[in-house]
Amino acid sequence: MTSRRRSIGLLPKILIAIVLGIVCGLFFPEWLTRAFVTFNGLFGNFLSFIIPLIIVGLITPAIAELGKGAGKWLAVTAAIAYGSTLFAGFLGFATSMAVFPSLLTGKSAQSVTNPEDALLAPFFTVEMPPLMGVMTALILAFVIGVGLTLVDGDVIRRGFVEFRDIVNKVIAGILIPLLPLYIFGVFLNMTAAGQVWNVVTTFLGVIVMVFILTVVLLLIQYSIASAFFKKNPLSMLKAMLPAYVTALGTSSSAATIPVTHRQAMTMGVSGPVASFVIPLCATIHLAGSTLKITCFSLAVMFLYGKPIDIPTIVGFILMLGIMMVAAPGVPGGAIMTATGLLSTMLGFTEPQVGLMIATYIAIDSFGTATNVTGDGAIAAVVDTLTRRSRTTETDTAITPTT
């Protein structure tokens, strides 16, 4: 009987954690909240340490298993990710220009503080510096992975396959089981701080519009992916729902890699392609973040009466798509990377940049959830293209020559 007992799935656990975090944040004493915040600090530092190892451990053997065409699939995946990011930015631009003149009429920016400033601090922290940065890990995985497709021998290849097994054990044995508790602590602290709701109420109309746009963006992405993958786009989205909800709690694309990777394979993406595309896109595909930054930038410009020059905004979106590649997959990483562009290209003052940071961080998780869910669509497209390529190569190899 015990062996047949069904355990609660990850998605229900995360939903329960979010609800409990919000409810408990209303009455937990400060010391108890700080205890969970201390756990979050330890778990978050461990995530920062393990993420580069996850990237190397998953991407390197996946590239090697893709074979000698791996370099081409790197370029294809990057091009799809950049195109998706630009599309999201221009979707936000067009919608904002159509909606904001009526939505923001008669409104002005209020004094809003950064929600992070009001969060409770942990009792103590334990530094766990990663062995390398995320971009360093990506480049190392590319170099070794592509190199393994060009050399004979399998000693290093088998070593990285075993390293992947270790990474998968860490994901399954530590990260996945503890994620609900981590998410509980995030929402507990946010609720106790209270500042998030001040920002949300100030920009409620813009937030609702951006949320609707993220849903539209995902429907478009999966409609396109379904044309390649030959599956119902809604069933594909349903398979990726645990990754979406996990990202709502972590606000980090990188921290959600284990769940996104698992759900992409549940959706039907092959293991090598999922191990290659998901960690890569967690760093270079930030369509949801680009959509949010574009919309909130224009909202701040409307509220402050700044002139909107269309060529400047187009250039801003094009540059933003490139800058997002360098954004660390941590909470708030995208907006911190974009602050330079806000100042130089859009002429934002320091208070206006601060307002952007506050509004972005207040609903950071929705953009992140859109990012990681879109990664599944890209994985489905790349998986289909690689299968077609292998089929074509096989047909060519068996065609008799005359």
Coordinates of N, CA and C in Angstrom, one line a residue, residues 27-39 120-123 188 192:
F27 N 1.2 37.5 10.0 CA 1.2 37.4 11.5 C 2.4 36.8 12.1
F28 N 3.4 36.3 11.3 CA 4.6 35.7 11.9 C 5.4 36.8 12.6
P29 N 5.9 36.5 13.8 CA 6.8 37.4 14.5 C 8.1 37.6 13.7
E30 N 8.7 38.7 13.9 CA 9.9 39.1 13.1 C 11.0 38.0 13.2
W31 N 11.2 37.5 14.4 CA 12.3 36.5 14.6 C 12.1 35.2 13.8
L32 N 10.8 34.8 13.7 CA 10.5 33.6 13.0 C 10.7 33.8 11.5
T33 N 10.2 35.0 11.0 CA 10.4 35.4 9.6 C 11.9 35.4 9.3
R34 N 12.7 36.0 10.1 CA 14.1 36.1 9.9 C 14.8 34.7 9.9
A35 N 14.2 33.7 10.6 CA 14.7 32.4 10.6 C 14.6 31.8 9.2
F36 N 13.4 32.0 8.6 CA 13.2 31.5 7.2 C 14.1 32.3 6.2
V37 N 14.2 33.6 6.5 CA 15.1 34.4 5.6 C 16.5 33.9 5.7
T38 N 17.0 33.5 6.9 CA 18.3 32.9 7.0 C 18.5 31.7 6.2
F39 N 17.5 30.8 6.2 CA 17.5 29.6 5.4 C 17.6 30.0 3.9
L120 N 13.5 42.0 5.4 CA 14.2 41.6 6.6 C 15.5 40.9 6.3
A121 N 16.5 41.1 7.1 CA 17.8 40.6 6.8 C 18.0 39.2 7.6
P122 N 18.8 38.3 7.1 CA 19.0 37.0 7.8 C 19.8 37.2 9.1
F123 N 19.7 36.3 10.0 CA 20.5 36.3 11.2 C 22.0 36.3 10.9
L188 N 7.1 35.0 2.2 CA 6.9 35.4 3.6 C 7.6 36.8 3.9
A192 N 5.8 40.4 4.7 CA 6.2 41.1 5.9 C 6.7 42.5 5.6

